[in-house]
CSV table of C-alpha atoms in Angstrom, one decimal:
chain,number,residue,atom,x,y,z
A,97,MET,CA,-39.4,-171.3,-0.7
A,98,GLU,CA,-39.5,-172.4,-4.3
A,99,GLU,CA,-38.3,-170.1,-7.1
A,100,MET,CA,-41.1,-167.9,-8.5
A,101,VAL,CA,-41.5,-167.8,-12.3
A,102,PRO,CA,-42.0,-164.1,-13.2
A,103,GLY,CA,-45.4,-163.6,-14.6
A,104,SER,CA,-47.1,-166.4,-12.8
A,105,VAL,CA,-49.8,-166.0,-10.2
A,106,GLY,CA,-48.8,-163.9,-7.2
A,107,THR,CA,-45.9,-162.0,-8.8
A,108,SER,CA,-45.9,-158.3,-9.8
A,109,ALA,CA,-45.3,-159.2,-13.5
A,110,GLY,CA,-48.4,-161.5,-13.3
A,111,PHE,CA,-50.4,-158.6,-11.8
A,112,ALA,CA,-49.3,-156.4,-14.6
A,113,LEU,CA,-50.3,-159.0,-17.2
A,114,ARG,CA,-53.8,-159.4,-15.7
A,115,LEU,CA,-54.3,-155.6,-15.5
A,116,GLY,CA,-53.2,-155.3,-19.2
A,117,GLN,CA,-55.7,-158.1,-20.1
A,118,ALA,CA,-58.5,-156.3,-18.2
A,119,ILE,CA,-57.7,-153.0,-19.8
A,120,PHE,CA,-57.4,-154.3,-23.3
A,121,SER,CA,-60.6,-156.4,-23.1
A,122,THR,CA,-62.5,-153.5,-21.7
A,123,ALA,CA,-61.3,-151.2,-24.4
A,124,SER,CA,-62.2,-153.8,-27.1
A,125,LEU,CA,-65.6,-154.2,-25.6
A,126,LEU,CA,-66.2,-150.5,-25.5
A,127,PHE,CA,-65.0,-149.8,-29.0
A,128,MET,CA,-67.2,-152.6,-30.3
A,129,SER,CA,-70.3,-151.7,-28.4
A,130,SER,CA,-69.9,-148.0,-29.4
A,131,ALA,CA,-70.3,-149.0,-33.0
A,132,VAL,CA,-73.8,-148.4,-34.3
A,133,ASP,CA,-74.7,-151.8,-35.8
A,134,PHE,CA,-72.5,-154.4,-34.3
A,135,TYR,CA,-75.3,-156.7,-33.1
A,136,SER,CA,-76.3,-157.5,-36.7
A,137,PHE,CA,-73.1,-159.5,-37.2
A,138,THR,CA,-72.6,-162.8,-35.5
A,139,ALA,CA,-68.8,-162.4,-35.3
A,140,PHE,CA,-69.0,-159.1,-33.4
A,141,CYS,CA,-71.6,-160.4,-31.0
A,142,TYR,CA,-69.3,-163.3,-30.3
A,143,LEU,CA,-66.4,-160.9,-29.6
A,144,VAL,CA,-68.6,-159.0,-27.2
A,145,ILE,CA,-69.6,-162.1,-25.3
A,146,VAL,CA,-66.0,-163.4,-25.1
A,147,MET,CA,-64.7,-160.0,-23.9
A,148,GLY,CA,-67.5,-160.0,-21.3
A,149,LEU,CA,-66.2,-163.3,-20.1
A,150,LEU,CA,-62.6,-162.2,-20.1
A,151,ILE,CA,-63.1,-159.0,-18.1
A,152,PRO,CA,-64.3,-160.6,-14.9
A,153,TRP,CA,-61.7,-163.4,-15.2
A,154,SER,CA,-58.8,-161.0,-15.5
A,155,LEU,CA,-60.1,-158.7,-12.8
A,156,THR,CA,-60.6,-161.6,-10.4
A,157,LEU,CA,-57.1,-162.9,-11.0
A,158,ALA,CA,-55.6,-159.4,-10.8
A,159,MET,CA,-57.2,-159.2,-7.3
A,160,VAL,CA,-55.8,-162.6,-6.4
A,161,ASP,CA,-52.3,-161.3,-7.5
A,162,ALA,CA,-52.7,-158.1,-5.6
A,163,CYS,CA,-53.7,-160.1,-2.5
A,164,SER,CA,-50.8,-162.5,-2.8
A,165,LEU,CA,-48.4,-159.6,-3.3
A,166,PHE,CA,-49.5,-157.4,-0.4
A,167,VAL,CA,-51.2,-159.7,2.1
A,168,LYS,CA,-50.0,-163.3,1.9
A,169,GLY,CA,-47.6,-165.3,-0.2
A,170,PRO,CA,-48.5,-166.7,-3.7
A,171,PRO,CA,-50.9,-169.7,-3.8
A,172,ARG,CA,-49.1,-173.0,-3.6
A,173,GLN,CA,-51.9,-175.4,-4.1
A,174,ARG,CA,-51.5,-177.4,-7.3
A,175,GLY,CA,-55.2,-177.4,-8.0
A,176,ILE,CA,-55.6,-173.7,-8.0
A,177,ILE,CA,-52.7,-173.2,-10.5
A,178,LEU,CA,-54.1,-176.0,-12.7
A,179,PHE,CA,-57.5,-174.3,-12.6
A,180,ILE,CA,-56.0,-171.0,-13.6
A,181,VAL,CA,-53.9,-172.6,-16.4
A,182,VAL,CA,-56.9,-174.4,-17.9
A,183,GLY,CA,-59.2,-171.3,-17.6
A,184,ASP,CA,-56.6,-169.1,-19.3
A,185,TRP,CA,-56.1,-171.7,-22.0
A,186,VAL,CA,-59.8,-172.1,-22.8
A,187,LEU,CA,-60.3,-168.3,-22.7
A,188,SER,CA,-57.3,-167.8,-25.0
A,189,PHE,CA,-58.9,-170.1,-27.6
A,190,LEU,CA,-62.2,-168.2,-27.4
A,191,THR,CA,-60.4,-164.8,-27.6
A,192,LEU,CA,-58.3,-165.9,-30.6
A,193,ALA,CA,-61.3,-167.3,-32.4
A,194,ALA,CA,-63.4,-164.1,-31.7
A,195,SER,CA,-60.7,-161.7,-32.6
A,196,SER,CA,-59.7,-163.4,-35.9
A,197,SER,CA,-63.4,-163.7,-36.8
A,198,ALA,CA,-64.0,-160.0,-36.1
A,199,ALA,CA,-60.8,-159.0,-38.0
A,200,SER,CA,-61.7,-161.1,-41.1
A,201,VAL,CA,-65.3,-159.9,-41.2
A,202,THR,CA,-64.2,-156.3,-41.0
A,203,ASP,CA,-61.7,-157.0,-43.8
A,204,LEU,CA,-64.5,-158.4,-46.0
A,205,MET,CA,-66.8,-155.4,-45.1
A,206,LEU,CA,-64.1,-153.0,-46.1
A,207,LYS,CA,-63.3,-154.9,-49.3
A,208,THR,CA,-66.9,-154.9,-50.5
A,209,GLY,CA,-66.8,-151.1,-50.7
A,210,GLY,CA,-67.8,-150.3,-47.1
A,211,SER,CA,-71.6,-150.4,-47.8
A,212,LEU,CA,-72.0,-152.5,-44.7
A,213,CYS,CA,-70.1,-149.9,-42.5
A,214,LEU,CA,-72.8,-147.6,-41.2
A,215,PHE,CA,-71.5,-144.2,-39.9
A,216,LYS,CA,-67.8,-145.2,-40.2
A,217,SER,CA,-68.2,-148.0,-37.7
A,218,CYS,CA,-65.6,-150.2,-39.6
A,219,ARG,CA,-62.9,-148.1,-38.0
A,220,ARG,CA,-64.2,-149.1,-34.6
A,221,TYR,CA,-64.5,-152.8,-35.6
A,222,GLN,CA,-60.9,-152.8,-36.7
A,223,LEU,CA,-59.7,-151.1,-33.5
A,224,SER,CA,-61.7,-153.5,-31.4
A,225,ALA,CA,-60.4,-156.6,-33.2
A,226,THR,CA,-56.8,-155.3,-32.9
A,227,ILE,CA,-57.1,-154.7,-29.2
A,228,ALA,CA,-58.7,-158.1,-28.7
A,229,PHE,CA,-55.6,-159.6,-30.4
A,230,LEU,CA,-53.4,-157.8,-27.9
A,231,SER,CA,-55.4,-159.1,-25.0
A,232,TRP,CA,-55.0,-162.6,-26.5
A,233,PHE,CA,-51.2,-162.1,-26.4
A,234,LEU,CA,-51.2,-161.2,-22.8
A,235,LEU,CA,-53.5,-164.1,-21.9
A,236,ILE,CA,-51.4,-166.6,-23.6
A,237,ALA,CA,-48.3,-165.2,-21.9
A,238,SER,CA,-50.1,-165.6,-18.5
A,239,SER,CA,-51.1,-169.1,-19.3
A,240,LEU,CA,-47.6,-170.1,-20.4
A,241,PHE,CA,-45.9,-168.7,-17.3
A,242,ASN,CA,-48.4,-170.5,-15.0
A,243,LEU,CA,-47.9,-173.7,-16.9
A,244,TRP,CA,-44.2,-173.3,-16.5
A,245,ARG,CA,-44.6,-173.0,-12.8
A,246,LEU,CA,-46.9,-176.1,-12.5
A,247,PRO,CA,-44.3,-178.9,-12.4
A,248,SER,CA,-42.4,-177.2,-9.5
A,249,LEU,CA,-45.4,-177.6,-7.2
B,147,MET,CA,-39.9,-198.8,-19.7
B,148,GLU,CA,-42.1,-195.8,-18.8
B,149,GLU,CA,-45.8,-195.9,-19.1
B,150,MET,CA,-47.0,-194.6,-22.5
B,151,VAL,CA,-49.7,-192.0,-22.7
B,152,PRO,CA,-52.2,-193.2,-25.3
B,153,GLY,CA,-52.2,-190.6,-28.1
B,154,SER,CA,-48.7,-189.4,-27.7
B,155,VAL,CA,-45.9,-189.9,-30.2
B,156,GLY,CA,-45.2,-193.5,-31.0
B,157,THR,CA,-48.5,-195.0,-30.0
B,158,SER,CA,-51.2,-196.3,-32.3
B,159,ALA,CA,-53.7,-193.8,-31.0
B,160,GLY,CA,-51.2,-191.1,-31.9
B,161,PHE,CA,-50.8,-192.5,-35.3
B,162,ALA,CA,-54.6,-192.5,-35.8
B,163,LEU,CA,-54.8,-188.8,-34.6
B,164,ARG,CA,-52.1,-187.8,-37.1
B,165,LEU,CA,-53.8,-189.7,-39.9
B,166,GLY,CA,-57.1,-188.0,-39.0
B,167,GLN,CA,-55.4,-184.6,-39.1
B,168,ALA,CA,-53.8,-185.2,-42.5
B,169,ILE,CA,-57.1,-186.5,-44.0
B,170,PHE,CA,-59.2,-183.6,-42.6
B,171,SER,CA,-56.7,-180.9,-43.6
B,172,THR,CA,-56.4,-182.3,-47.1
B,173,ALA,CA,-60.2,-182.4,-47.4
B,174,SER,CA,-60.5,-178.9,-46.2
B,175,LEU,CA,-57.8,-177.7,-48.6
B,176,LEU,CA,-59.5,-179.6,-51.5
B,177,PHE,CA,-63.0,-178.2,-50.7
B,178,MET,CA,-61.6,-174.7,-50.5
B,179,SER,CA,-59.5,-174.8,-53.6
B,180,SER,CA,-62.3,-176.4,-55.6
B,181,ALA,CA,-64.4,-173.2,-55.0
B,182,VAL,CA,-64.3,-170.8,-57.9
B,183,ASP,CA,-63.3,-167.6,-56.3
B,184,PHE,CA,-61.6,-168.3,-53.0
B,185,TYR,CA,-58.4,-166.3,-53.8
B,186,SER,CA,-60.4,-163.0,-53.7
B,187,PHE,CA,-60.9,-163.4,-50.0
B,188,THR,CA,-58.0,-163.0,-47.5
B,189,ALA,CA,-59.5,-165.3,-44.9
B,190,PHE,CA,-59.8,-168.2,-47.4
B,191,CYS,CA,-56.3,-167.7,-48.7
B,192,TYR,CA,-55.1,-167.8,-45.1
B,193,LEU,CA,-57.0,-171.1,-44.5
B,194,VAL,CA,-55.3,-172.6,-47.6
B,195,ILE,CA,-51.9,-171.5,-46.5
B,196,VAL,CA,-52.4,-173.0,-43.0
B,197,MET,CA,-53.8,-176.2,-44.3
B,198,GLY,CA,-50.8,-176.4,-46.7
B,199,LEU,CA,-48.5,-176.2,-43.6
B,200,LEU,CA,-50.6,-178.7,-41.6
B,201,ILE,CA,-50.6,-181.4,-44.2
B,202,PRO,CA,-46.8,-182.0,-44.3
B,203,TRP,CA,-46.5,-181.6,-40.5
B,204,SER,CA,-49.2,-184.3,-39.9
B,205,LEU,CA,-47.9,-186.6,-42.6
B,206,THR,CA,-44.3,-186.4,-41.2
B,207,LEU,CA,-45.5,-187.1,-37.7
B,208,ALA,CA,-47.7,-190.0,-38.9
B,209,MET,CA,-44.6,-191.5,-40.5
B,210,VAL,CA,-42.6,-191.0,-37.3
B,211,ASP,CA,-45.4,-192.8,-35.4
B,212,ALA,CA,-45.5,-195.6,-37.9
B,213,CYS,CA,-41.7,-196.0,-37.7
B,214,SER,CA,-41.9,-196.1,-33.9
B,215,LEU,CA,-44.7,-198.6,-33.9
B,216,PHE,CA,-43.2,-201.1,-36.3
B,217,VAL,CA,-39.4,-200.6,-36.4
B,218,LYS,CA,-38.1,-199.2,-33.1
B,219,GLY,CA,-39.6,-197.9,-29.8
B,220,PRO,CA,-41.1,-194.5,-29.3
B,221,PRO,CA,-38.7,-191.5,-29.2
B,222,ARG,CA,-37.5,-190.8,-25.7
B,223,GLN,CA,-35.5,-187.6,-26.1
B,224,ARG,CA,-37.1,-184.7,-24.3
B,225,GLY,CA,-36.1,-182.3,-27.0
B,226,ILE,CA,-38.0,-184.1,-29.8
B,227,ILE,CA,-41.2,-184.3,-27.7
B,228,LEU,CA,-40.8,-180.6,-26.8
B,229,PHE,CA,-40.4,-179.7,-30.5
B,230,ILE,CA,-43.5,-181.6,-31.4
B,231,VAL,CA,-45.5,-180.1,-28.6
B,232,VAL,CA,-44.5,-176.5,-29.6
B,233,GLY,CA,-45.1,-177.2,-33.2
B,234,ASP,CA,-48.5,-178.7,-32.6
B,235,TRP,CA,-49.4,-175.8,-30.4
B,236,VAL,CA,-48.4,-173.1,-32.9
B,237,LEU,CA,-50.2,-174.9,-35.7
B,238,SER,CA,-53.3,-175.3,-33.5
B,239,PHE,CA,-53.4,-171.5,-33.0
B,240,LEU,CA,-53.0,-170.9,-36.8
B,241,THR,CA,-55.6,-173.5,-37.6
B,242,LEU,CA,-58.1,-172.1,-35.1
B,243,ALA,CA,-57.6,-168.6,-36.4
B,244,ALA,CA,-57.9,-169.7,-40.0
B,245,SER,CA,-61.0,-171.8,-39.5
B,246,SER,CA,-62.9,-169.2,-37.4
B,247,SER,CA,-62.0,-166.5,-39.9
B,248,ALA,CA,-63.3,-168.6,-42.8
B,249,ALA,CA,-66.4,-169.6,-40.9
B,250,SER,CA,-67.3,-166.0,-40.0
B,251,VAL,CA,-66.6,-164.7,-43.5
B,252,THR,CA,-68.8,-167.4,-45.0
B,253,ASP,CA,-71.5,-166.5,-42.5
B,254,LEU,CA,-71.4,-162.9,-43.5
B,255,MET,CA,-71.4,-163.8,-47.2
B,256,LEU,CA,-74.6,-165.9,-46.7
B,257,LYS,CA,-76.2,-163.2,-44.6
B,258,THR,CA,-75.7,-160.5,-47.2
B,259,GLY,CA,-77.9,-162.4,-49.6
B,260,GLY,CA,-75.3,-164.6,-51.2
B,261,SER,CA,-74.3,-162.1,-53.9
B,262,LEU,CA,-70.7,-162.8,-53.1
B,263,CYS,CA,-71.1,-166.6,-53.5
B,264,LEU,CA,-70.4,-167.4,-57.1
B,265,PHE,CA,-71.7,-170.7,-58.4
B,266,LYS,CA,-72.8,-171.9,-55.0
B,267,SER,CA,-69.3,-171.8,-53.7
B,268,CYS,CA,-70.5,-170.8,-50.2
B,269,ARG,CA,-71.5,-174.4,-49.5
B,270,ARG,CA,-67.9,-175.4,-50.2
B,271,TYR,CA,-66.5,-172.6,-48.0
B,272,GLN,CA,-68.8,-173.8,-45.1
B,273,LEU,CA,-67.7,-177.4,-45.5
B,274,SER,CA,-64.0,-176.4,-45.7
B,275,ALA,CA,-64.2,-174.3,-42.5
B,276,THR,CA,-66.1,-177.1,-40.7
B,277,ILE,CA,-63.5,-179.7,-41.6
B,278,ALA,CA,-60.7,-177.3,-40.6
B,279,PHE,CA,-62.3,-177.1,-37.1
B,280,LEU,CA,-62.3,-180.9,-36.9
B,281,SER,CA,-58.6,-181.0,-37.8
B,282,TRP,CA,-58.0,-178.4,-35.1
B,283,PHE,CA,-59.7,-180.6,-32.5
B,284,LEU,CA,-57.5,-183.5,-33.4
B,285,LEU,CA,-54.4,-181.3,-33.4
B,286,ILE,CA,-55.1,-179.9,-29.9
B,287,ALA,CA,-55.7,-183.5,-28.7
B,288,SER,CA,-52.3,-184.6,-30.0
B,289,SER,CA,-50.7,-181.5,-28.4
B,290,LEU,CA,-52.3,-182.2,-25.1
B,291,PHE,CA,-51.3,-185.9,-25.0
B,292,ASN,CA,-47.7,-185.1,-25.9
B,293,LEU,CA,-47.6,-182.3,-23.3
B,294,TRP,CA,-48.9,-184.8,-20.7
B,295,ARG,CA,-46.1,-187.2,-21.5
B,296,LEU,CA,-43.4,-184.5,-21.3
B,297,PRO,CA,-42.8,-184.4,-17.5
B,298,SER,CA,-42.3,-188.2,-17.4
B,299,LEU,CA,-39.2,-187.9,-19.6
């Protein structure tokens, strides 16, 4: 049996990373959609769309990890790991772009005197962008660990 | 002699990619810094800083490629390629974050009626962000080609 890279698919660290991604992306989506006026701004709509993509992806892979941990061994097919690495990688770009857009737009809104922040929604935009950055960190960690494992297959 | 991946360090395609990166990042920096009021906005300052990092990186690697093409063969040390891959990768994240921030801020400025665009500078911001995206594409292509070559070393 080959050595498992901690954090890759089918390990408990990988499961924890996926759960963290799912929790952070759900929190980011909820904070953003609880703000009154988010759909007037392209950057915030984009963040909501990307988080809506990231949640099912993370949850599916968390289930795959849980299955591998408790039922059968980790997946050994090269194709599956490659698919997961590429998916993680594409989603990490989308997440980074979305969170940095949301963060910079919020910064501009605060800087222009807060006239665009209805009912203190800027606080929620800030929180949502910050949590999206955290989910990006976890996503890129997952992607790296799986990439590391790829040549050993 | 191992097979060379086109686009990796020491190939003519790699040289073209690096030159493209250098040209695009210089153009983006020039468009941004020719706008009147860019330093009042965090996102634009960040874009200028990242482009200021990307220009020397691309030019150095373009020189390395030119040297490998005309003087000696491509570098074969695993450490050098790994350093280039990691550097490309980190810079690609910075570039993506900077260009999406700048693009979304420009979008917001145009949407709020253009009162923040002094002397039609929004047009330049848009151009600068678009060109920064193009340099990101080339950077990620370089990074992928070099990553592809890494296991054969």
